[in-house]
Coordinates of C-alpha atoms and ligand atoms in Angstrom, one line a residue:
M139 CA 1.1 31.9 -14.1
N140 CA -0.4 31.2 -18.0
N141 CA -3.0 30.1 -18.3
D142 CA -2.2 26.5 -20.5
T143 CA 0.3 25.6 -16.8
M144 CA -0.6 24.4 -13.9
R145 CA 1.1 24.1 -10.5
A146 CA 2.1 20.2 -10.0
V147 CA 4.1 17.8 -7.3
G148 CA 6.5 15.7 -8.8
V149 CA 9.9 13.8 -9.8
I150 CA 13.2 14.3 -12.4
P151 CA 14.8 11.0 -11.6
S152 CA 17.6 11.9 -13.7
K153 CA 18.0 14.4 -11.1
R154 CA 17.1 13.3 -8.2
E155 CA 15.3 15.8 -7.5
V156 CA 11.8 16.2 -5.8
A157 CA 9.9 20.0 -7.1
L158 CA 6.9 21.4 -7.5
F159 CA 6.7 22.9 -10.9
Q160 CA 4.3 24.0 -13.6
H161 CA 2.6 21.8 -16.0
H162 CA 1.1 22.0 -18.3
Q163 CA -2.8 21.7 -18.0
P164 CA -4.5 18.5 -19.6
T165 CA -7.2 18.5 -22.4
I166 CA -9.9 16.0 -23.7
R167 CA -8.8 14.5 -26.3
R168 CA -11.2 11.6 -26.4
P169 CA -15.2 12.1 -26.7
T170 CA -15.0 9.7 -23.7
E171 CA -12.9 11.6 -21.3
A172 CA -14.0 14.0 -18.5
R173 CA -11.2 16.8 -17.1
I174 CA -11.3 17.0 -13.4
R175 CA -10.0 19.2 -11.1
T176 CA -8.4 17.7 -8.1
I177 CA -9.7 18.6 -4.5
E178 CA -7.4 15.6 -2.2
V179 CA -4.7 14.1 -3.0
G180 CA -2.9 11.4 -0.1
I181 CA 0.2 10.8 0.6
C182 CA 1.3 7.1 1.6
G183 CA 4.6 5.4 1.2
T184 CA 5.2 4.9 -2.1
D185 CA 5.3 8.3 -2.6
R186 CA 7.6 8.6 -0.3
E187 CA 9.8 5.6 -1.8
I188 CA 9.4 7.4 -5.5
C189 CA 10.9 10.0 -3.9
T190 CA 13.6 8.2 -2.9
F191 CA 14.1 6.9 -6.7
A192 CA 13.9 3.1 -5.2
Y193 CA 11.0 3.1 -8.3
G194 CA 8.8 5.8 -10.3
T195 CA 9.3 5.8 -14.3
P196 CA 8.6 9.1 -15.9
P197 CA 6.7 9.1 -19.0
N198 CA 8.2 8.2 -22.1
D199 CA 8.3 11.8 -23.1
S200 CA 8.9 13.3 -20.0
D201 CA 11.4 14.0 -18.1
Y202 CA 9.8 14.2 -14.6
L203 CA 6.9 12.5 -13.4
V204 CA 4.0 13.5 -11.7
L205 CA 3.2 11.8 -8.1
G206 CA -0.5 11.2 -7.0
H207 CA -2.1 8.5 -7.1
E208 CA -4.4 8.7 -4.4
A209 CA -7.5 11.5 -5.3
L210 CA -10.6 13.2 -4.9
G211 CA -11.3 15.0 -7.4
E212 CA -14.4 16.9 -9.2
I213 CA -15.0 16.6 -12.5
I214 CA -15.3 20.1 -14.8
E215 CA -15.8 19.4 -18.3
V216 CA -17.3 16.0 -19.9
G217 CA -16.3 14.6 -23.7
P218 CA -19.2 14.0 -25.4
G219 CA -19.2 10.3 -25.9
V220 CA -19.2 10.6 -21.1
S221 CA -22.4 8.6 -19.8
R222 CA -21.2 8.0 -16.7
F223 CA -20.7 11.5 -15.0
R224 CA -22.0 15.2 -15.9
P225 CA -19.9 18.3 -14.0
G226 CA -20.5 18.2 -10.6
D227 CA -19.8 14.9 -10.1
L228 CA -17.4 13.9 -7.3
V229 CA -14.6 11.1 -8.2
V230 CA -11.2 9.1 -6.7
P231 CA -9.5 7.5 -10.2
T232 CA -8.2 4.2 -10.6
V233 CA -4.6 3.7 -10.7
R234 CA -3.6 1.3 -12.8
R235 CA -3.7 0.9 -17.1
P236 CA -4.1 -1.9 -18.8
C237 CA -1.0 -3.2 -21.0
P238 CA -1.8 -2.7 -24.4
H239 CA -0.6 -6.8 -25.0
E240 CA -3.2 -8.7 -26.7
S241 CA -2.3 -12.3 -25.1
C242 CA -3.0 -10.3 -21.8
P243 CA -6.1 -11.8 -20.8
S244 CA -6.1 -9.5 -17.1
C245 CA -5.9 -6.7 -19.1
R246 CA -8.0 -7.0 -22.3
D247 CA -10.8 -8.0 -19.4
A248 CA -10.6 -4.7 -17.7
R249 CA -8.8 -6.7 -15.0
Q250 CA -5.3 -5.4 -15.1
D251 CA -4.4 -5.7 -11.6
F252 CA -4.0 -8.7 -13.2
C253 CA -1.6 -7.9 -15.4
F254 CA 0.6 -10.8 -16.7
T255 CA 2.3 -8.8 -19.0
G256 CA 4.3 -6.0 -16.4
D257 CA 4.1 -3.1 -19.2
F258 CA 0.9 -2.0 -17.3
T259 CA 1.2 1.8 -15.9
E260 CA 0.6 3.3 -13.3
R261 CA -0.3 6.8 -12.7
G262 CA 1.6 8.4 -10.1
I263 CA 3.6 5.4 -10.5
K264 CA 4.8 4.4 -13.4
M265 CA 4.8 6.2 -16.7
V266 CA 2.0 8.0 -16.7
H267 CA 1.2 11.3 -14.2
G268 CA -0.6 11.5 -11.3
Y269 CA -2.5 13.8 -9.9
M270 CA -0.4 16.0 -7.2
T271 CA -1.4 18.8 -9.6
E272 CA -4.7 21.1 -10.2
F273 CA -6.2 19.3 -13.0
F274 CA -6.3 15.5 -14.0
V275 CA -8.1 14.2 -17.5
E276 CA -9.1 10.6 -17.1
D277 CA -11.6 8.2 -19.4
E278 CA -14.7 7.7 -17.2
V279 CA -14.3 3.7 -17.5
H280 CA -11.4 5.1 -15.0
L281 CA -13.5 6.8 -12.7
N282 CA -15.7 6.0 -10.1
L283 CA -18.8 7.9 -8.5
V284 CA -18.5 9.1 -5.1
P285 CA -21.4 10.6 -3.8
K286 CA -21.3 14.2 -2.3
E287 CA -21.8 13.1 1.8
L288 CA -18.6 11.3 0.8
R289 CA -16.9 14.5 -0.1
D290 CA -14.5 15.0 3.4
V291 CA -13.1 11.2 3.5
A292 CA -13.5 9.9 0.4
V293 CA -9.6 10.1 -0.3
L294 CA -9.5 7.4 1.7
V295 CA -11.2 5.0 -1.5
E296 CA -7.9 4.3 -3.0
P297 CA -6.0 3.1 0.4
L298 CA -9.1 1.2 1.2
T299 CA -9.4 -0.9 -2.5
V300 CA -6.3 -2.7 -0.3
A301 CA -8.4 -4.6 1.9
E302 CA -11.9 -4.8 -0.2
K303 CA -9.3 -6.5 -3.2
A304 CA -8.0 -8.6 -0.3
L305 CA -11.0 -9.3 1.2
A306 CA -12.9 -10.6 -2.3
Q307 CA -9.4 -13.3 -2.7
V308 CA -10.1 -14.2 1.4
W309 CA -13.7 -15.1 0.3
Q310 CA -13.0 -16.8 -2.9
V311 CA -10.2 -19.0 -1.1
Q312 CA -12.2 -19.9 1.8
R313 CA -15.1 -20.8 -0.5
R314 CA -12.7 -24.2 0.4
L315 CA -14.3 -24.2 3.8
N316 CA -18.2 -23.5 4.8
W317 CA -17.5 -20.0 4.8
D318 CA -19.5 -18.7 2.4
V319 CA -22.8 -19.7 3.9
D320 CA -25.5 -17.0 3.1
P321 CA -24.8 -14.5 0.0
N322 CA -27.6 -12.7 0.8
H323 CA -25.3 -11.6 3.8
P324 CA -22.6 -11.2 2.6
E325 CA -21.4 -8.5 5.0
G326 CA -21.7 -11.0 8.2
M327 CA -19.4 -13.1 6.2
G328 CA -16.4 -13.0 9.0
T329 CA -19.0 -13.4 11.8
G330 CA -17.2 -16.1 14.3
K331 CA -14.2 -15.5 12.7
T332 CA -11.4 -13.7 13.7
A333 CA -8.7 -11.8 11.5
V334 CA -6.0 -10.3 12.5
V335 CA -4.5 -7.1 11.1
L336 CA -0.4 -6.0 11.3
G337 CA 0.1 -2.9 11.1
A338 CA -1.6 0.1 12.6
G339 CA -1.3 2.8 9.1
P340 CA -3.8 3.9 7.4
V341 CA -4.1 0.1 5.0
G342 CA -4.3 -1.2 8.4
I343 CA -6.6 0.8 10.2
L344 CA -9.3 0.9 7.5
G345 CA -8.5 -3.1 6.9
A346 CA -10.0 -2.8 10.9
M347 CA -13.1 -1.4 9.8
T348 CA -13.4 -3.5 6.8
L349 CA -13.3 -7.0 8.9
L350 CA -15.2 -5.5 11.8
V351 CA -18.3 -4.1 9.4
N352 CA -17.3 -8.0 7.4
G353 CA -18.0 -8.9 11.2
F354 CA -14.7 -10.5 11.7
K355 CA -13.5 -10.4 16.3
T356 CA -10.7 -7.4 15.3
F357 CA -7.7 -7.7 16.6
V358 CA -4.5 -4.8 15.5
Y359 CA -1.1 -6.1 15.9
S360 CA 1.4 -3.4 15.4
R361 CA 4.5 -1.5 17.5
S362 CA 4.6 1.0 19.7
A363 CA 3.1 0.4 23.2
E364 CA 0.4 1.5 24.3
P365 CA -1.7 4.3 25.2
N366 CA -0.4 6.1 21.9
P367 CA -3.1 7.4 19.4
K368 CA -3.3 4.9 17.0
A369 CA -3.8 2.2 19.7
A370 CA -6.7 4.9 21.3
L371 CA -9.1 4.7 17.9
V372 CA -8.6 1.2 16.7
N373 CA -10.0 0.3 20.3
S374 CA -13.0 3.0 20.0
I375 CA -13.9 1.2 16.8
G376 CA -14.3 -2.1 18.4
A377 CA -11.0 -3.7 17.4
K378 CA -8.7 -4.6 20.2
Y379 CA -5.0 -3.3 20.0
I380 CA -1.8 -4.9 21.1
S381 CA 1.7 -3.5 21.1
S382 CA 4.2 -6.6 19.7
E383 CA 6.5 -4.3 22.3
T384 CA 5.5 -5.6 24.9
T385 CA 3.5 -8.9 23.8
S386 CA 5.6 -11.4 22.1
P387 CA 4.3 -13.3 19.2
S388 CA 3.1 -16.5 21.0
E389 CA 1.7 -14.7 24.0
F390 CA 0.0 -12.9 21.3
A391 CA -1.9 -16.1 19.5
K392 CA -2.8 -17.1 23.2
I393 CA -5.1 -14.0 23.6
V394 CA -6.5 -14.0 20.4
G395 CA -6.9 -17.8 20.0
N396 CA -7.0 -19.5 16.4
I397 CA -6.3 -16.7 13.9
D398 CA -8.2 -17.6 10.4
L399 CA -7.0 -14.7 8.1
V400 CA -4.0 -12.3 9.1
Y401 CA -4.0 -9.0 6.7
E402 CA -0.4 -8.3 6.5
A403 CA 0.0 -4.4 6.3
V404 CA 3.3 -3.1 7.9
G405 CA 5.7 -4.2 5.1
Q406 CA 8.0 -5.8 7.0
A407 CA 8.8 -9.0 6.9
K408 CA 10.3 -9.9 10.8
I409 CA 6.7 -9.3 12.1
S410 CA 4.6 -10.6 9.3
F411 CA 6.9 -14.6 9.6
D412 CA 6.0 -14.4 13.3
V413 CA 3.0 -14.2 13.0
L414 CA 2.4 -16.8 9.3
K415 CA 3.5 -18.7 12.1
V416 CA 1.2 -19.0 14.9
L417 CA -1.7 -18.7 12.2
G418 CA -4.7 -20.7 12.6
L419 CA -6.4 -24.0 11.6
N420 CA -7.3 -23.5 7.6
G421 CA -6.2 -19.7 8.0
V422 CA -5.7 -17.2 5.4
F423 CA -2.6 -14.4 5.3
V424 CA -2.8 -12.1 2.8
F425 CA 0.4 -10.1 3.0
T426 CA 0.5 -6.3 1.1
G427 CA 3.0 -4.5 2.4
I428 CA 6.5 -3.6 0.5
P429 CA 9.6 -4.6 2.0
P430 CA 12.4 -2.5 1.0
V431 CA 15.6 -5.1 0.1
K432 CA 17.4 -5.1 2.6
P433 CA 19.6 -8.3 3.9
A434 CA 18.5 -12.0 3.3
I435 CA 16.9 -12.8 8.0
P436 CA 16.8 -15.9 9.5
I437 CA 13.4 -18.0 9.1
E438 CA 12.0 -21.3 10.2
A439 CA 11.3 -22.8 6.8
D440 CA 10.8 -26.2 7.6
T441 CA 8.2 -25.1 10.4
L442 CA 6.4 -22.7 8.4
M443 CA 6.5 -25.7 5.4
R444 CA 5.0 -28.5 7.2
Q445 CA 2.7 -26.4 9.5
M446 CA 1.0 -24.7 6.0
V447 CA 0.7 -28.6 4.3
L448 CA -1.0 -29.8 7.6
M449 CA -3.1 -26.9 8.8
N450 CA -4.4 -26.2 5.5
Q451 CA -3.1 -22.7 5.1
A452 CA -3.2 -20.1 2.3
I453 CA -0.7 -17.0 1.8
I454 CA -2.2 -14.6 -0.9
G455 CA -0.4 -12.0 -2.4
T456 CA -2.2 -9.0 -3.7
V457 CA -1.1 -5.5 -5.1
N458 CA -3.9 -3.0 -6.9
A459 CA -7.4 -2.8 -7.1
D460 CA -9.8 -3.4 -9.5
R461 CA -13.1 -1.6 -10.5
A462 CA -15.2 -4.1 -7.6
A463 CA -12.9 -3.2 -4.9
F464 CA -13.1 1.0 -5.9
E465 CA -17.1 0.6 -5.9
A466 CA -17.0 -1.5 -2.9
A467 CA -14.6 0.6 -1.2
I468 CA -16.4 3.7 -1.8
R469 CA -20.2 1.6 -0.5
D470 CA -17.4 0.8 2.8
L471 CA -16.5 4.0 3.6
A472 CA -20.1 5.1 3.7
T473 CA -20.8 2.5 6.6
F474 CA -18.0 3.8 8.3
K475 CA -19.2 7.6 9.0
K476 CA -22.4 6.7 9.3
R477 CA -20.1 3.7 12.1
W478 CA -17.4 6.1 13.2
P479 CA -18.2 8.8 12.4
Q480 CA -15.0 11.1 13.7
A481 CA -12.6 7.7 14.2
L482 CA -12.6 7.8 10.5
Q483 CA -12.4 11.5 10.4
S484 CA -9.1 10.9 12.7
V485 CA -7.8 8.7 9.8
I486 CA -6.8 12.1 8.3
T487 CA -4.5 13.4 10.5
G488 CA -3.5 16.6 8.2
R489 CA -4.6 18.7 4.9
F490 CA -1.6 21.0 3.8
P491 CA -1.5 22.9 0.4
L492 CA 0.8 22.3 -2.3
E493 CA 3.7 24.0 -1.1
S494 CA 4.0 21.5 1.6
Y495 CA 4.7 18.6 -0.7
R496 CA 8.5 18.7 0.4
E497 CA 7.6 18.4 4.6
L498 CA 5.5 15.6 3.4
L499 CA 7.3 13.7 1.1
L500 CA 11.1 13.9 2.5
G501 CA 10.7 14.7 6.2
K502 CA 10.1 12.2 9.3
A503 CA 6.7 10.5 8.6
T504 CA 3.8 12.0 10.9
G505 CA 0.3 11.0 11.5
I506 CA -2.2 8.5 9.8
K507 CA -2.8 9.6 6.6
N508 CA -1.7 13.5 5.7
V509 CA -3.3 15.0 2.5
I510 CA -3.0 17.8 0.0
S511 CA -5.9 20.0 0.0
L512 CA -6.2 21.8 -3.6
G513 CA -9.2 23.1 -2.2
Ligands
ZN888 ZN1 -0.9 5.4 -1.6
ZN889 ZN1 -1.8 -6.9 -19.6

């Protein structure tokens, strides 16, 4: 290997190949950029889907796309205009970058998570290389400082931002009710309310932790019958795991009572719409999963529409996260680590070298969150 290149894992869509290859080492080109050594990169369903070539677009000047959007790194060099970071700092980068259009109020306001034009880019997903490599360069505005104590779990920040952004929107929507009783104690705003998480993958488990620290009575409704490791983890943090294999949605609703909030993290329409049918009065349902395109399924559309109107229900679809969600995720991760040190660790089920990319990306999905560790 020569000094100008480094190892990277990515896709070559034109050849339908997933490969470990040599990629040029990035250098600082603008004063506000920092160079970062990658410590860990999480692998998720998005990466696995890009490896099926369903989406994932290389940069304009490249026939490949370096994967990876869930990263933890250490700053090793800063440009002269960097004010918030020093070498040695641990950082988690955000994923989405703004579109170039002056007419996009969201991107011009650093809220590219709500881009209006669709011309945003995303590191490791859309037209910008990702982090599944040894080094990357990023502008400091897209980096978030991570306390050193969180080094062993900080790769979970990005998947946790899904719940953080969802919950931020739930608070906004539920201002229509008397939910925001005490803004000085936002961590307790879910007290007395019941939340349901659909799915027990990393986004679901981290979502359940977020709901619990916000005071919600929390249920996780997921397929696999008990006993299983995910159910044990969920029950160990004080949520209640219920299997959809052994408990139907209507039986589930009887057990749970009035459902104030559903946090969908399963990416399956059937079970999601089954549970939408049992959403409670004034309830909110947040969709975060992206199901693959499949043949149409029957749903009771009239019943659902009637109920949504008569019960004041709100449905939110949410994608991508803003800086505030990253900052909230870093804060909450510290809370999770104090409250559930073992459970939080066990969300990371495996750490692997870069060379294991093939089974991680193309093999059968195993464990909860698998991570590529570059040391
Ligand atoms: Zn991801
Ligand atoms: Zn935009």
